[in-house]
C-alpha positions in Angstrom: 28.8 -31.4 8.9 31.9 -28.7 8.7 31.4 -28.6 5.1 27.7 -28.3 5.4 28.1 -25.3 7.7 30.9 -23.8 5.2 28.2 -24.3 2.3 25.1 -22.6 3.9 27.6 -19.8 5.0 28.5 -19.4 1.8 25.0 -19.3 0.2 23.9 -16.6 2.9 26.8 -14.3 1.8 25.8 -14.9 -1.9 22.2 -14.1 -1.1 23.0 -10.8 0.7 25.5 -9.7 -1.9 22.7 -10.2 -4.5 19.9 -8.4 -2.9 22.4 -5.3 -2.4 23.0 -5.3 -6.0 19.4 -5.6 -7.0 18.5 -2.4 -4.7 21.1 -0.6 -5.7 20.1 -0.5 -9.6 19.8 3.4 -10.0 16.9 2.8 -12.8 14.8 1.2 -10.4 13.7 -1.0 -13.2 12.5 -3.8 -11.1 11.5 -1.9 -7.8 8.7 -3.3 -5.9 7.1 -2.5 -2.5 8.3 -4.9 0.3 6.0 -7.5 1.3 5.2 -8.8 5.0 7.0 -11.9 6.3 4.0 -14.2 5.4 3.6 -13.2 2.0 5.3 -15.4 -1.1 5.7 -18.7 0.5 4.9 -21.7 -1.8 5.2 -25.2 -1.2 6.3 -27.7 -3.9 5.5 -31.6 -4.6 6.7 -33.5 -7.6 7.6 -37.1 -8.6 11.1 -37.9 -9.4 13.1 -40.2 -11.8 16.7 -40.4 -10.6 19.8 -42.0 -11.6 23.0 -42.8 -9.3 26.3 -42.5 -10.6 28.3 -43.9 -7.3 31.8 -43.3 -6.2 32.4 -47.0 -6.7 32.1 -47.2 -10.4 35.7 -46.1 -11.1 37.3 -48.8 -13.5 34.1 -51.2 -13.7 33.2 -50.0 -16.9 29.3 -49.6 -16.1 27.2 -48.4 -18.9 26.8 -44.3 -18.3 22.9 -44.0 -19.5 20.8 -43.0 -16.9 17.8 -44.9 -18.0 19.8 -48.5 -17.4 17.6 -50.6 -14.8 20.4 -51.3 -12.5 21.0 -47.2 -12.3 17.5 -45.6 -12.3 14.4 -45.1 -9.8 11.7 -43.5 -9.2 11.4 -41.1 -6.1 9.7 -38.2 -4.6 10.3 -34.6 -3.3 8.5 -31.9 -1.1 9.4 -28.5 -0.6 8.7 -25.2 1.4 10.1 -22.0 0.5 9.8 -18.2 0.0 10.6 -15.2 -2.4 12.2 -12.5 -0.6 12.2 -10.2 -3.9 11.0 -11.2 -7.4 14.3 -12.4 -8.3 15.7 -14.2 -5.0 14.4 -16.5 -2.7 15.2 -19.7 -0.5 13.9 -23.2 -0.2 14.1 -26.2 2.0 13.6 -29.5 -0.3 13.5 -32.9 0.8 13.6 -35.9 -1.6 14.5 -39.5 -2.0 12.9 -43.0 -1.2 14.6 -45.3 -3.5 18.2 -45.6 -5.2 20.7 -48.1 -6.4 24.3 -48.7 -5.4 26.3 -48.6 -8.5 29.3 -50.8 -7.8 29.8 -54.0 -9.4 30.3 -55.1 -13.1 27.2 -57.6 -13.1 25.3 -54.3 -13.5 22.2 -55.8 -11.5 22.4 -52.6 -9.0 21.6 -53.2 -5.3 18.4 -51.3 -3.4 19.1 -48.4 -1.1 16.4 -46.4 0.9 17.8 -43.0 1.4 16.7 -39.5 1.8 18.2 -35.8 0.9 17.6 -32.4 2.7 18.9 -29.3 0.7 18.7 -25.5 1.4 18.7 -24.0 -2.3 19.3 -20.6 -3.1 16.7 -19.5 -6.3 17.4 -17.0 -9.0 14.7 -16.0 -10.8 16.4 -15.1 -14.1 13.0 -14.1 -15.7 12.3 -11.2 -13.2 16.1 -10.2 -12.7 17.0 -9.9 -16.4 13.2 -8.8 -17.9 11.5 -6.9 -15.0 8.7 -8.5 -13.0 5.6 -9.6 -14.7 2.9 -11.3 -12.6 1.4 -12.9 -15.5 4.7 -14.2 -17.3 3.6 -17.7 -18.2 7.4 -19.2 -17.9 10.0 -18.6 -15.2 13.3 -19.9 -15.6 15.1 -20.5 -12.2 18.5 -21.8 -11.7 19.6 -22.6 -7.8 22.4 -23.6 -6.1 22.7 -25.3 -2.7 23.7 -27.9 -0.3 22.6 -29.9 2.5 22.5 -33.4 4.1 21.5 -37.0 3.1 21.2 -40.2 4.8 21.4 -44.0 3.7 18.5 -45.5 5.8 19.2 -48.9 4.6 22.8 -48.8 5.4 22.6 -45.8 8.3 25.1 -43.9 6.7 25.3 -40.0 6.7 26.4 -37.5 4.3 26.9 -33.8 2.9 27.0 -32.6 -0.2 26.2 -29.8 -2.7 23.2 -29.7 -5.4 22.3 -27.4 -8.5 20.0 -27.5 -11.2 17.2 -25.7 -13.3 13.6 -25.2 -12.0 11.0 -24.2 -15.0 7.8 -22.6 -13.5 4.5 -22.9 -16.0 2.0 -20.5 -14.7 -1.5 -22.0 -14.1 -3.1 -19.3 -12.7 -2.2 -17.2 -9.8 -1.6 -19.4 -7.1 -0.4 -22.7 -9.0 2.2 -23.7 -11.4 3.5 -26.7 -13.1 7.2 -27.6 -12.4 9.7 -29.2 -14.7 13.1 -29.4 -12.9 16.3 -30.7 -13.6 18.8 -31.1 -10.5 22.5 -32.6 -9.5 23.0 -33.7 -6.1 26.9 -34.4 -5.2 27.6 -36.0 -2.4 29.9 -37.8 -0.1 30.9 -41.4 -1.4 28.7 -43.3 1.1 25.0 -42.0 0.6 24.5 -45.2 -2.1 24.9 -47.3 0.9 28.6 -48.3 0.5 31.1 -47.3 3.0 33.4 -44.8 1.3 35.9 -44.8 4.7 36.4 -48.8 3.9 36.8 -48.7 0.4 38.6 -45.1 -0.7 38.6 -43.9 -4.3 39.7 -40.9 -6.1 39.2 -38.5 -8.6 35.9 -37.2 -9.9 34.3 -40.6 -9.0 35.1 -40.4 -5.1 31.3 -38.8 -4.9 28.3 -40.2 -5.3 26.1 -38.1 -8.0 22.8 -38.1 -8.2 21.0 -36.8 -11.4 17.0 -36.2 -11.5 14.4 -35.1 -13.5 11.3 -33.8 -11.6 7.5 -32.7 -12.5 5.5 -31.5 -9.7 3.3 -28.6 -8.7 4.3 -25.3 -6.8 1.3 -23.8 -4.6 1.7 -20.2 -3.6 0.4 -19.1 -0.2 -1.3 -16.1 0.7 0.0 -12.9 -1.0 1.8 -14.3 -4.3 2.5 -10.9 -6.1 4.8 -7.7 -5.6 3.3 -4.1 -5.9 5.3 -1.8 -7.9 6.6 1.2 -5.8 4.8 4.2 -6.4 6.3 7.2 -8.3 7.1 9.4 -5.3 8.7 12.3 -7.0 5.5 12.7 -9.1 3.3 12.4 -6.0 5.2 15.4 -4.5 5.1 17.5 -7.6 1.6 17.1 -7.5 1.2 17.8 -4.0 3.2 20.7 -4.0 1.3 22.0 -7.3 -1.7 21.9 -5.3 -0.5 23.5 -2.4 1.1 26.3 -4.3 -2.3 27.0 -6.2 -4.0 27.2 -2.6 -1.5 29.7 -1.5 -2.1 31.9 -4.4 -5.9 31.6 -3.9 -5.2 32.7 -0.4 -3.1 35.6 -1.1 -5.4 37.0 -3.7 -8.2 37.1 -1.3 -6.2 38.2 1.6 -4.9 41.4 -1.0 -8.5 41.6 -2.1 -9.7 41.9 1.5 -7.3 44.4 2.5 -7.9 46.3 -0.6 -11.4 46.7 0.7 -10.8 47.7 4.0 -8.6 50.0 2.9 -11.4 51.6 0.7 -13.7 51.6 3.4 -11.5 53.4 5.7 -10.0 56.5 3.6 -12.7 57.3 1.2 -16.1 59.2 1.6 -18.8 56.9 2.6 -20.5 57.2 -1.0 -17.1 56.3 -3.0 -16.7 53.4 -0.8 -20.2 52.4 -1.6 -19.7 52.7 -5.3 -16.1 50.8 -5.2 -17.8 47.7 -3.2 -20.7 47.3 -5.1 -18.7 47.4 -8.3 -16.1 44.9 -7.4 -17.3 41.2 -7.5 -16.3 38.9 -4.6 -14.8 35.5 -5.5 -15.6 32.1 -3.8 -13.2 29.2 -5.5 -14.2 25.5 -6.0 -12.2 22.3 -6.4 -12.1 20.4 -9.8 -15.3 19.2 -10.6 -16.8 20.0 -7.0 -19.8 22.0 -6.4 -19.0 22.6 -2.5 -16.9 25.3 -1.5 -13.3 24.8 -1.3 -12.4 27.0 1.7 -15.3 28.9 4.2 -12.4 31.6 4.4 -13.9 32.5 1.1 -17.2 33.6 2.5 -15.7 36.3 5.0 -16.3 38.9 1.9 -19.3 37.2 1.0 -20.8 38.1 4.1 -19.8 41.8 3.7 -21.5 42.0 0.7 -24.7 40.0 2.2 -24.7 42.8 5.2 -24.9 45.6 2.6 -27.9 44.0 0.7 -30.0 43.5 3.9 -29.2 47.2 4.9 -29.7 48.8 1.6 -32.4 46.3 0.2 -30.0 45.8 -3.0 -30.2 43.2 -5.5 -27.0 40.5 -5.6 -26.0 39.1 -8.9 -24.4 35.3 -8.5 -22.1 34.3 -11.3 -20.8 30.6 -11.4 -17.9 29.6 -13.6 -15.9 26.4 -14.3 -12.3 26.0 -16.2 -12.4 25.2 -19.7 -9.6 23.1 -20.1 -11.0 19.9 -18.3 -14.7 18.5 -19.0 -17.0 18.8 -22.0 -19.1 22.0 -22.5 -22.5 20.6 -21.1 -20.9 19.4 -17.6 -18.7 22.6 -17.4 -22.2 24.7 -17.9 -24.0 22.2 -15.3 -21.1 22.8 -12.9 -21.1 26.6 -13.3 -25.2 27.0 -12.7 -24.5 24.7 -9.4 -21.7 26.7 -8.3 -23.8 29.6 -8.4 -26.7 27.9 -6.7 -23.9 26.7 -4.0 -23.2 30.6 -3.2 -27.0 31.5 -3.5 -27.8 29.3 -0.6 -25.0 31.1 1.3 -26.3 34.5 1.0 -29.7 32.8 2.1 -28.7 31.5 5.4 -26.7 35.2 5.8 -30.3 36.5 5.7 -30.4 38.1 2.1 -34.2 37.2 0.1 -33.8 34.9 -2.1 -36.0 37.4 -4.4 -32.9 39.4 -4.3 -30.7 37.2 -5.5 -30.0 35.8 -9.3 -27.9 33.1 -10.3 -26.2 32.6 -13.9 -23.9 30.1 -15.1 -21.3 30.8 -17.6 -19.8 27.5 -18.1 -16.3 26.8 -19.1 -14.0 30.1 -19.3 -10.0 30.7 -19.1 -10.5 34.2 -18.0 -7.8 33.7 -15.1 -4.5 32.2 -14.8 -3.6 29.7 -13.2 -6.5 27.3 -14.7 -7.7 26.5 -11.3 -8.8 30.1 -10.5 -11.8 29.8 -13.3 -13.4 27.3 -11.0 -15.2 30.3 -8.8 -18.4 31.9 -8.3 -18.6 35.8 -8.1 -20.9 37.7 -6.1 -21.5 41.7 -6.5 -24.5 44.3 -6.1 -26.6 44.0 -9.4 -26.2 47.6 -10.7 
């Protein structure tokens, strides 16, 4: 059992090192969002054809073909596992049922019931080398691991190593066809022959089990990975929107301060003339007809108050930016924006009969582009 613990410890270190290397990729070519613990689990079931090369064959001169009747037998397997990244996973696999001792020159073999339980580290080289692709038809997945086995016929236990190649062929999002080729190298008594009583030397001092397997993989729950969003692009977009809003607010504050200064320092007639000839702007977001900020209505209220007190008529002009949208749609946007501001003036007490609205379609009069998405209010001359 000590060998088994050493094997599993080395496997854990290898997995950790590989995961760090993948995450350290500065290009972020294969970056995906981390899934929950319950995602990317799978179960497998298959049928095997396995051939035993026993540790007692040394010097016997037995035929080496895996298809000899005295050497090969059918078997079965089940496994459960989880992918921790698109390229790295773990699975626990149980396989076995029937096998042969191959240790005599009569070549007739001996029946032996057995099972082998292995822990495998899976390396999806298709995802590692070519990038993650959820619709890839063929995934090439080498694996290594180790475990423990038992001869149920003779009640012997053994530890060993395992390696092989798993080929997965995608049938649907949750089902894949498996073709697996593997090698189990175990201590020399798993085939039912007591190695301690009959020692041998060299490569053949271990029991070697070669197998070919055909089966199915069933992916459980969420079986895909989401690409990591482009955080830098999102930040840049958000910052540009913040900058545009700040510029809009600064312009509105500057206009408000200018009007206050005129009213405070000039003669009433002159103040009214400047006030009358200065349109007040109300801004809108892209493709919207509702006012972006209620703060824009502060100056509109001043114009509405003047119009009510003096019985003046008001002109409302709507605009869209010509850089986005078709001309017909921009014309509609500009008219609707003018109507929106006119409705606000009515709410402020201005008679509808004293308000004229005009839509000017898409324009590029102001910079940045967002400032063209507006409606203006002024006293009609």
